[in-house]
């Protein structure tokens, strides 16, 4: 079974508008972390935001926020005030056993975001 | 530049040849990871080191693949007898124990096997 599901292969947004990229996850481990990475056409994975399973508040980093709904097992990324430079692939990832467990990140298949001028 | 570096950035080889990639992590990072990314997919975990010890290996890491981190600094990933299915982007990442949870990725090595 897929551990990370990103159902939107591609998304389009107008410059300066907000966009939500969906991510659902599957784990039975109570201790896990959720990550979002951006991958521009150059190929490098750029870390955006992190949410721990025990964190009480949704994570925010500048224009990025994570809409964490634990009961629904969803961790959607919200990008506010989109910029042309936000056009890229976006990957959701999970690490299980965040407190002393596996170190590996499990990634979804990604969503290609295109920001239109 | 103090980020993760990888060399070479691109490698084209013929089927059956051996290739070796190098990764230099961020200097104070004691954890180093290798991932493989094929076209249209997210990265898949291959292996990771803490200092010089290889602590976790994926089943994706067949007998033809070997990774080393002899002095706990840079790492090499070798693929023997390459196959066309090995064509992918090989990504290296690093982090440090007790630090932030995120892994910092390098620019990757794109391998094409003809």
PDB file of C-alpha atoms in Angstrom:
ATOM      1  CA  UNK A   1       0.000   0.000   0.000  1.00  0.00           C
ATOM      2  CA  UNK A   2       1.121   3.525  -0.764  1.00  0.00           C
ATOM      3  CA  UNK A   3       2.416   5.259   2.323  1.00  0.00           C
ATOM      4  CA  UNK A   4       2.214   8.723   0.764  1.00  0.00           C
ATOM      5  CA  UNK A   5      -0.444   9.635  -1.766  1.00  0.00           C
ATOM      6  CA  UNK A   6      -0.441  12.816  -3.807  1.00  0.00           C
ATOM      7  CA  UNK A   7      -3.532  12.735  -5.990  1.00  0.00           C
ATOM      8  CA  UNK A   8      -2.832  15.839  -8.071  1.00  0.00           C
ATOM      9  CA  UNK A   9      -0.311  15.143 -10.850  1.00  0.00           C
ATOM     10  CA  UNK A  10      -0.495  18.788 -11.911  1.00  0.00           C
ATOM     11  CA  UNK A  11      -1.878  22.046 -10.539  1.00  0.00           C
ATOM     12  CA  UNK A  12      -2.160  25.517 -12.028  1.00  0.00           C
ATOM     13  CA  UNK A  13      -2.431  28.780 -10.101  1.00  0.00           C
ATOM     14  CA  UNK A  14      -2.408  32.442 -10.995  1.00  0.00           C
ATOM     15  CA  UNK A  15       0.422  34.560  -9.689  1.00  0.00           C
ATOM     16  CA  UNK A  16      -0.353  36.113  -6.262  1.00  0.00           C
ATOM     17  CA  UNK A  17      -3.106  33.596  -5.509  1.00  0.00           C
ATOM     18  CA  UNK A  18      -2.963  30.823  -2.900  1.00  0.00           C
ATOM     19  CA  UNK A  19      -2.809  27.135  -3.798  1.00  0.00           C
ATOM     20  CA  UNK A  20      -3.231  23.913  -1.801  1.00  0.00           C
ATOM     21  CA  UNK A  21      -1.320  20.749  -2.665  1.00  0.00           C
ATOM     22  CA  UNK A  22      -2.828  17.582  -1.251  1.00  0.00           C
ATOM     23  CA  UNK A  23      -1.048  14.810   0.629  1.00  0.00           C
ATOM     24  CA  UNK A  24      -2.459  11.860   2.519  1.00  0.00           C
ATOM     25  CA  UNK A  25      -0.377   9.326   4.401  1.00  0.00           C
ATOM     26  CA  UNK A  26      -0.698   5.882   5.883  1.00  0.00           C
ATOM     27  CA  UNK A  27       1.059   4.738   9.042  1.00  0.00           C
ATOM     28  CA  UNK A  28       0.278   2.900  12.239  1.00  0.00           C
ATOM     29  CA  UNK A  29       3.263   4.436  14.024  1.00  0.00           C
ATOM     30  CA  UNK A  30       2.179   7.116  16.515  1.00  0.00           C
ATOM     31  CA  UNK A  31       5.480   8.957  16.107  1.00  0.00           C
ATOM     32  CA  UNK A  32       6.170  10.262  12.620  1.00  0.00           C
ATOM     33  CA  UNK A  33       7.191  13.358  10.745  1.00  0.00           C
ATOM     34  CA  UNK A  34       5.827  14.858   7.564  1.00  0.00           C
ATOM     35  CA  UNK A  35       7.903  16.911   5.148  1.00  0.00           C
ATOM     36  CA  UNK A  36       7.386  18.914   2.004  1.00  0.00           C
ATOM     37  CA  UNK A  37      10.172  19.380  -0.524  1.00  0.00           C
ATOM     38  CA  UNK A  38      10.318  21.459  -3.693  1.00  0.00           C
ATOM     39  CA  UNK A  39      12.207  20.220  -6.738  1.00  0.00           C
ATOM     40  CA  UNK A  40      12.802  22.795  -9.487  1.00  0.00           C
ATOM     41  CA  UNK A  41      13.832  21.717 -12.964  1.00  0.00           C
ATOM     42  CA  UNK A  42      17.485  21.887 -11.833  1.00  0.00           C
ATOM     43  CA  UNK A  43      16.831  18.723  -9.793  1.00  0.00           C
ATOM     44  CA  UNK A  44      17.857  19.687  -6.262  1.00  0.00           C
ATOM     45  CA  UNK A  45      15.383  18.862  -3.491  1.00  0.00           C
ATOM     46  CA  UNK A  46      14.713  21.941  -1.359  1.00  0.00           C
ATOM     47  CA  UNK A  47      13.228  21.475   2.108  1.00  0.00           C
ATOM     48  CA  UNK A  48      10.150  23.628   2.732  1.00  0.00           C
ATOM     49  CA  UNK A  49       8.366  22.650   5.928  1.00  0.00           C
ATOM     50  CA  UNK A  50       8.125  19.963   8.631  1.00  0.00           C
ATOM     51  CA  UNK A  51       5.282  18.766  10.864  1.00  0.00           C
ATOM     52  CA  UNK A  52       5.740  16.304  13.708  1.00  0.00           C
ATOM     53  CA  UNK A  53       2.879  14.000  14.641  1.00  0.00           C
ATOM     54  CA  UNK A  54       2.850  15.329  18.189  1.00  0.00           C
ATOM     55  CA  UNK A  55       2.994  18.992  17.226  1.00  0.00           C
ATOM     56  CA  UNK A  56      -0.076  20.790  18.495  1.00  0.00           C
ATOM     57  CA  UNK A  57       0.003  23.603  15.960  1.00  0.00           C
ATOM     58  CA  UNK A  58       0.185  23.536  12.192  1.00  0.00           C
ATOM     59  CA  UNK A  59       3.650  24.372  10.908  1.00  0.00           C
ATOM     60  CA  UNK A  60       4.292  27.618   9.056  1.00  0.00           C
ATOM     61  CA  UNK A  61       7.394  28.861   7.235  1.00  0.00           C
ATOM     62  CA  UNK A  62       6.977  32.202   5.506  1.00  0.00           C
ATOM     63  CA  UNK A  63       4.531  31.729   2.628  1.00  0.00           C
ATOM     64  CA  UNK A  64       4.266  27.985   3.319  1.00  0.00           C
ATOM     65  CA  UNK A  65       1.889  26.446   5.816  1.00  0.00           C
ATOM     66  CA  UNK A  66       0.958  22.858   6.466  1.00  0.00           C
ATOM     67  CA  UNK A  67      -2.691  21.996   7.043  1.00  0.00           C
ATOM     68  CA  UNK A  68      -2.270  18.969   9.314  1.00  0.00           C
ATOM     69  CA  UNK A  69      -5.414  16.931   9.940  1.00  0.00           C
ATOM     70  CA  UNK A  70      -4.260  13.959  11.970  1.00  0.00           C
ATOM     71  CA  UNK A  71      -7.574  12.079  12.095  1.00  0.00           C
ATOM     72  CA  UNK A  72      -7.862  12.274   8.309  1.00  0.00           C
ATOM     73  CA  UNK A  73      -4.156  11.496   7.873  1.00  0.00           C
ATOM     74  CA  UNK A  74      -3.677  14.470   5.635  1.00  0.00           C
ATOM     75  CA  UNK A  75      -0.881  17.021   5.463  1.00  0.00           C
ATOM     76  CA  UNK A  76      -1.706  19.506   2.751  1.00  0.00           C
ATOM     77  CA  UNK A  77       0.744  22.242   1.771  1.00  0.00           C
ATOM     78  CA  UNK A  78      -0.646  25.738   1.351  1.00  0.00           C
ATOM     79  CA  UNK A  79       1.383  28.270  -0.609  1.00  0.00           C
ATOM     80  CA  UNK A  80       0.135  31.814  -0.241  1.00  0.00           C
ATOM     81  CA  UNK A  81       0.765  34.647  -2.703  1.00  0.00           C
ATOM     82  CA  UNK A  82       2.194  32.376  -5.422  1.00  0.00           C
ATOM     83  CA  UNK A  83       5.215  33.582  -7.338  1.00  0.00           C
ATOM     84  CA  UNK A  84       6.504  32.560 -10.759  1.00  0.00           C
ATOM     85  CA  UNK A  85       9.504  30.974  -9.032  1.00  0.00           C
ATOM     86  CA  UNK A  86       7.193  28.582  -7.210  1.00  0.00           C
ATOM     87  CA  UNK A  87       6.727  26.608 -10.433  1.00  0.00           C
ATOM     88  CA  UNK A  88       8.288  23.212  -9.648  1.00  0.00           C
ATOM     89  CA  UNK A  89       7.561  19.658  -8.520  1.00  0.00           C
ATOM     90  CA  UNK A  90       6.435  19.366  -4.920  1.00  0.00           C
ATOM     91  CA  UNK A  91       6.916  16.194  -2.918  1.00  0.00           C
ATOM     92  CA  UNK A  92       5.317  15.149   0.331  1.00  0.00           C
ATOM     93  CA  UNK A  93       7.370  12.731   2.444  1.00  0.00           C
ATOM     94  CA  UNK A  94       7.078  10.875   5.733  1.00  0.00           C
ATOM     95  CA  UNK A  95       9.540   9.480   8.224  1.00  0.00           C
ATOM     96  CA  UNK A  96       8.160   6.909  10.632  1.00  0.00           C
ATOM     97  CA  UNK A  97       9.488   6.358  14.137  1.00  0.00           C
ATOM     98  CA  UNK A  98      10.699   9.938  14.309  1.00  0.00           C
ATOM     99  CA  UNK A  99      11.966   9.364  17.842  1.00  0.00           C
ATOM    100  CA  UNK A 100      14.635   6.773  17.271  1.00  0.00           C
ATOM    101  CA  UNK A 101      13.186   4.749  14.408  1.00  0.00           C
ATOM    102  CA  UNK A 102      14.003   4.501  10.728  1.00  0.00           C
ATOM    103  CA  UNK A 103      15.823   7.376   9.118  1.00  0.00           C
ATOM    104  CA  UNK A 104      14.440   6.881   5.643  1.00  0.00           C
ATOM    105  CA  UNK A 105      12.078   9.318   4.018  1.00  0.00           C
ATOM    106  CA  UNK A 106       9.228   7.834   2.000  1.00  0.00           C
ATOM    107  CA  UNK A 107       8.119  10.151  -0.787  1.00  0.00           C
ATOM    108  CA  UNK A 108       4.940  10.532  -2.778  1.00  0.00           C
ATOM    109  CA  UNK A 109       4.918  10.792  -6.566  1.00  0.00           C
ATOM    110  CA  UNK A 110       4.764  14.552  -6.501  1.00  0.00           C
ATOM    111  CA  UNK A 111       2.609  17.355  -7.854  1.00  0.00           C
ATOM    112  CA  UNK A 112       3.782  19.623 -10.651  1.00  0.00           C
ATOM    113  CA  UNK A 113       2.809  23.204  -9.860  1.00  0.00           C
ATOM    114  CA  UNK A 114       2.685  25.809 -12.602  1.00  0.00           C
ATOM    115  CA  UNK A 115       2.265  29.457 -11.681  1.00  0.00           C
ATOM    116  CA  UNK A 116       0.802  31.546 -14.486  1.00  0.00           C
ATOM    117  CA  UNK A 117       1.533  35.274 -14.817  1.00  0.00           C
TER     118      UNK A 117
ATOM    119  CA  UNK B   1      29.396  26.821  -0.888  1.00  0.00           C
ATOM    120  CA  UNK B   2      28.724  24.699   2.199  1.00  0.00           C
ATOM    121  CA  UNK B   3      25.863  22.570   0.849  1.00  0.00           C
ATOM    122  CA  UNK B   4      25.873  18.910  -0.131  1.00  0.00           C
ATOM    123  CA  UNK B   5      27.918  18.339  -3.275  1.00  0.00           C
ATOM    124  CA  UNK B   6      27.843  15.420  -5.687  1.00  0.00           C
ATOM    125  CA  UNK B   7      30.192  14.410  -8.447  1.00  0.00           C
ATOM    126  CA  UNK B   8      29.761  13.907 -11.323  1.00  0.00           C
ATOM    127  CA  UNK B   9      26.535  15.727 -12.120  1.00  0.00           C
ATOM    128  CA  UNK B  10      25.956  13.612 -15.217  1.00  0.00           C
ATOM    129  CA  UNK B  11      27.234  10.207 -16.235  1.00  0.00           C
ATOM    130  CA  UNK B  12      26.609   8.331 -19.461  1.00  0.00           C
ATOM    131  CA  UNK B  13      27.809   4.762 -19.589  1.00  0.00           C
ATOM    132  CA  UNK B  14      27.330   1.595 -21.577  1.00  0.00           C
ATOM    133  CA  UNK B  15      25.492  -1.381 -20.200  1.00  0.00           C
ATOM    134  CA  UNK B  16      27.794  -3.660 -18.273  1.00  0.00           C
ATOM    135  CA  UNK B  17      30.220  -0.951 -17.167  1.00  0.00           C
ATOM    136  CA  UNK B  18      30.875  -0.015 -13.539  1.00  0.00           C
ATOM    137  CA  UNK B  19      30.243   3.511 -12.295  1.00  0.00           C
ATOM    138  CA  UNK B  20      31.061   5.295  -9.057  1.00  0.00           C
ATOM    139  CA  UNK B  21      29.483   8.429  -7.653  1.00  0.00           C
ATOM    140  CA  UNK B  22      30.758  10.629  -4.862  1.00  0.00           C
ATOM    141  CA  UNK B  23      28.867  12.653  -2.265  1.00  0.00           C
ATOM    142  CA  UNK B  24      30.328  15.241   0.108  1.00  0.00           C
ATOM    143  CA  UNK B  25      27.891  16.098   2.903  1.00  0.00           C
ATOM    144  CA  UNK B  26      27.609  19.338   4.827  1.00  0.00           C
ATOM    145  CA  UNK B  27      30.746  19.329   6.959  1.00  0.00           C
ATOM    146  CA  UNK B  28      29.257  18.915  10.442  1.00  0.00           C
ATOM    147  CA  UNK B  29      26.641  16.362   9.361  1.00  0.00           C
ATOM    148  CA  UNK B  30      27.222  12.813  10.577  1.00  0.00           C
ATOM    149  CA  UNK B  31      24.314  11.196   8.735  1.00  0.00           C
ATOM    150  CA  UNK B  32      24.437  10.602   4.995  1.00  0.00           C
ATOM    151  CA  UNK B  33      21.705   9.149   2.781  1.00  0.00           C
ATOM    152  CA  UNK B  34      21.436   7.874  -0.771  1.00  0.00           C
ATOM    153  CA  UNK B  35      18.204   7.943  -2.761  1.00  0.00           C
ATOM    154  CA  UNK B  36      17.320   7.046  -6.342  1.00  0.00           C
ATOM    155  CA  UNK B  37      14.741   8.926  -8.395  1.00  0.00           C
ATOM    156  CA  UNK B  38      13.376   7.656 -11.678  1.00  0.00           C
ATOM    157  CA  UNK B  39      11.413   9.767 -14.134  1.00  0.00           C
ATOM    158  CA  UNK B  40       7.996  10.782 -12.850  1.00  0.00           C
ATOM    159  CA  UNK B  41       8.544   9.328  -9.384  1.00  0.00           C
ATOM    160  CA  UNK B  42       9.559  10.587  -5.990  1.00  0.00           C
ATOM    161  CA  UNK B  43      12.954   9.648  -4.570  1.00  0.00           C
ATOM    162  CA  UNK B  44      13.326   6.135  -3.166  1.00  0.00           C
ATOM    163  CA  UNK B  45      15.556   5.403  -0.206  1.00  0.00           C
ATOM    164  CA  UNK B  46      18.628   3.245  -0.857  1.00  0.00           C
ATOM    165  CA  UNK B  47      20.801   3.402   2.243  1.00  0.00           C
ATOM    166  CA  UNK B  48      22.103   5.586   5.033  1.00  0.00           C
ATOM    167  CA  UNK B  49      25.204   5.981   7.162  1.00  0.00           C
ATOM    168  CA  UNK B  50      25.783   7.369  10.580  1.00  0.00           C
ATOM    169  CA  UNK B  51      29.447   8.310  10.642  1.00  0.00           C
ATOM    170  CA  UNK B  52      31.161   5.375   8.863  1.00  0.00           C
ATOM    171  CA  UNK B  53      28.551   2.755   9.824  1.00  0.00           C
ATOM    172  CA  UNK B  54      25.978   1.720   7.236  1.00  0.00           C
ATOM    173  CA  UNK B  55      22.875   1.357   9.389  1.00  0.00           C
ATOM    174  CA  UNK B  56      20.030   0.790   6.968  1.00  0.00           C
ATOM    175  CA  UNK B  57      19.770  -0.639   3.456  1.00  0.00           C
ATOM    176  CA  UNK B  58      16.762  -0.898   1.172  1.00  0.00           C
ATOM    177  CA  UNK B  59      15.898  -4.050  -0.717  1.00  0.00           C
ATOM    178  CA  UNK B  60      16.363  -1.841  -3.795  1.00  0.00           C
ATOM    179  CA  UNK B  61      20.089  -2.006  -3.108  1.00  0.00           C
ATOM    180  CA  UNK B  62      20.876  -5.161  -5.051  1.00  0.00           C
ATOM    181  CA  UNK B  63      24.182  -7.026  -4.958  1.00  0.00           C
ATOM    182  CA  UNK B  64      25.426  -4.844  -7.801  1.00  0.00           C
ATOM    183  CA  UNK B  65      25.198  -1.748  -5.608  1.00  0.00           C
ATOM    184  CA  UNK B  66      27.643  -0.919  -2.851  1.00  0.00           C
ATOM    185  CA  UNK B  67      28.022   2.196  -0.770  1.00  0.00           C
ATOM    186  CA  UNK B  68      30.851   3.215   1.507  1.00  0.00           C
ATOM    187  CA  UNK B  69      31.706   6.027   3.855  1.00  0.00           C
ATOM    188  CA  UNK B  70      35.152   4.999   5.014  1.00  0.00           C
ATOM    189  CA  UNK B  71      36.106   7.927   7.220  1.00  0.00           C
ATOM    190  CA  UNK B  72      32.675   9.196   8.089  1.00  0.00           C
ATOM    191  CA  UNK B  73      32.985  12.132   5.735  1.00  0.00           C
ATOM    192  CA  UNK B  74      32.375  11.687   1.977  1.00  0.00           C
ATOM    193  CA  UNK B  75      30.582   8.646   0.585  1.00  0.00           C
ATOM    194  CA  UNK B  76      30.764   6.689  -2.661  1.00  0.00           C
ATOM    195  CA  UNK B  77      28.043   4.706  -4.385  1.00  0.00           C
ATOM    196  CA  UNK B  78      29.235   2.115  -6.884  1.00  0.00           C
ATOM    197  CA  UNK B  79      27.061   0.275  -9.387  1.00  0.00           C
ATOM    198  CA  UNK B  80      28.641  -2.762 -11.010  1.00  0.00           C
ATOM    199  CA  UNK B  81      27.588  -4.227 -14.364  1.00  0.00           C
ATOM    200  CA  UNK B  82      25.133  -1.408 -15.015  1.00  0.00           C
ATOM    201  CA  UNK B  83      21.771  -2.171 -16.605  1.00  0.00           C
ATOM    202  CA  UNK B  84      19.425   0.139 -18.494  1.00  0.00           C
ATOM    203  CA  UNK B  85      17.058   0.023 -15.532  1.00  0.00           C
ATOM    204  CA  UNK B  86      19.718   1.728 -13.429  1.00  0.00           C
ATOM    205  CA  UNK B  87      19.190   4.951 -15.384  1.00  0.00           C
ATOM    206  CA  UNK B  88      17.992   7.459 -12.797  1.00  0.00           C
ATOM    207  CA  UNK B  89      18.940  10.463 -10.704  1.00  0.00           C
ATOM    208  CA  UNK B  90      21.003   9.461  -7.661  1.00  0.00           C
ATOM    209  CA  UNK B  91      20.495  11.881  -4.806  1.00  0.00           C
ATOM    210  CA  UNK B  92      22.603  12.259  -1.702  1.00  0.00           C
ATOM    211  CA  UNK B  93      21.411  13.967   1.482  1.00  0.00           C
ATOM    212  CA  UNK B  94      22.842  14.678   4.909  1.00  0.00           C
ATOM    213  CA  UNK B  95      21.721  15.610   8.392  1.00  0.00           C
ATOM    214  CA  UNK B  96      23.106  15.514  11.927  1.00  0.00           C
ATOM    215  CA  UNK B  97      22.014  13.672  15.032  1.00  0.00           C
ATOM    216  CA  UNK B  98      20.072  15.926  17.346  1.00  0.00           C
ATOM    217  CA  UNK B  99      19.620  18.540  14.676  1.00  0.00           C
ATOM    218  CA  UNK B 100      16.561  19.524  12.693  1.00  0.00           C
ATOM    219  CA  UNK B 101      14.622  16.638  11.252  1.00  0.00           C
ATOM    220  CA  UNK B 102      15.053  17.621   7.636  1.00  0.00           C
ATOM    221  CA  UNK B 103      17.578  16.065   5.306  1.00  0.00           C
ATOM    222  CA  UNK B 104      19.545  18.432   3.085  1.00  0.00           C
ATOM    223  CA  UNK B 105      19.888  17.224  -0.474  1.00  0.00           C
ATOM    224  CA  UNK B 106      22.611  17.651  -3.049  1.00  0.00           C
ATOM    225  CA  UNK B 107      22.069  18.415  -6.748  1.00  0.00           C
ATOM    226  CA  UNK B 108      22.130  14.737  -7.731  1.00  0.00           C
ATOM    227  CA  UNK B 109      24.005  12.649 -10.290  1.00  0.00           C
ATOM    228  CA  UNK B 110      22.010  11.787 -13.402  1.00  0.00           C
ATOM    229  CA  UNK B 111      22.992   8.370 -14.745  1.00  0.00           C
ATOM    230  CA  UNK B 112      22.139   7.264 -18.263  1.00  0.00           C
ATOM    231  CA  UNK B 113      22.892   3.671 -19.204  1.00  0.00           C
ATOM    232  CA  UNK B 114      22.918   3.044 -22.958  1.00  0.00           C
TER     233      UNK B 114
END
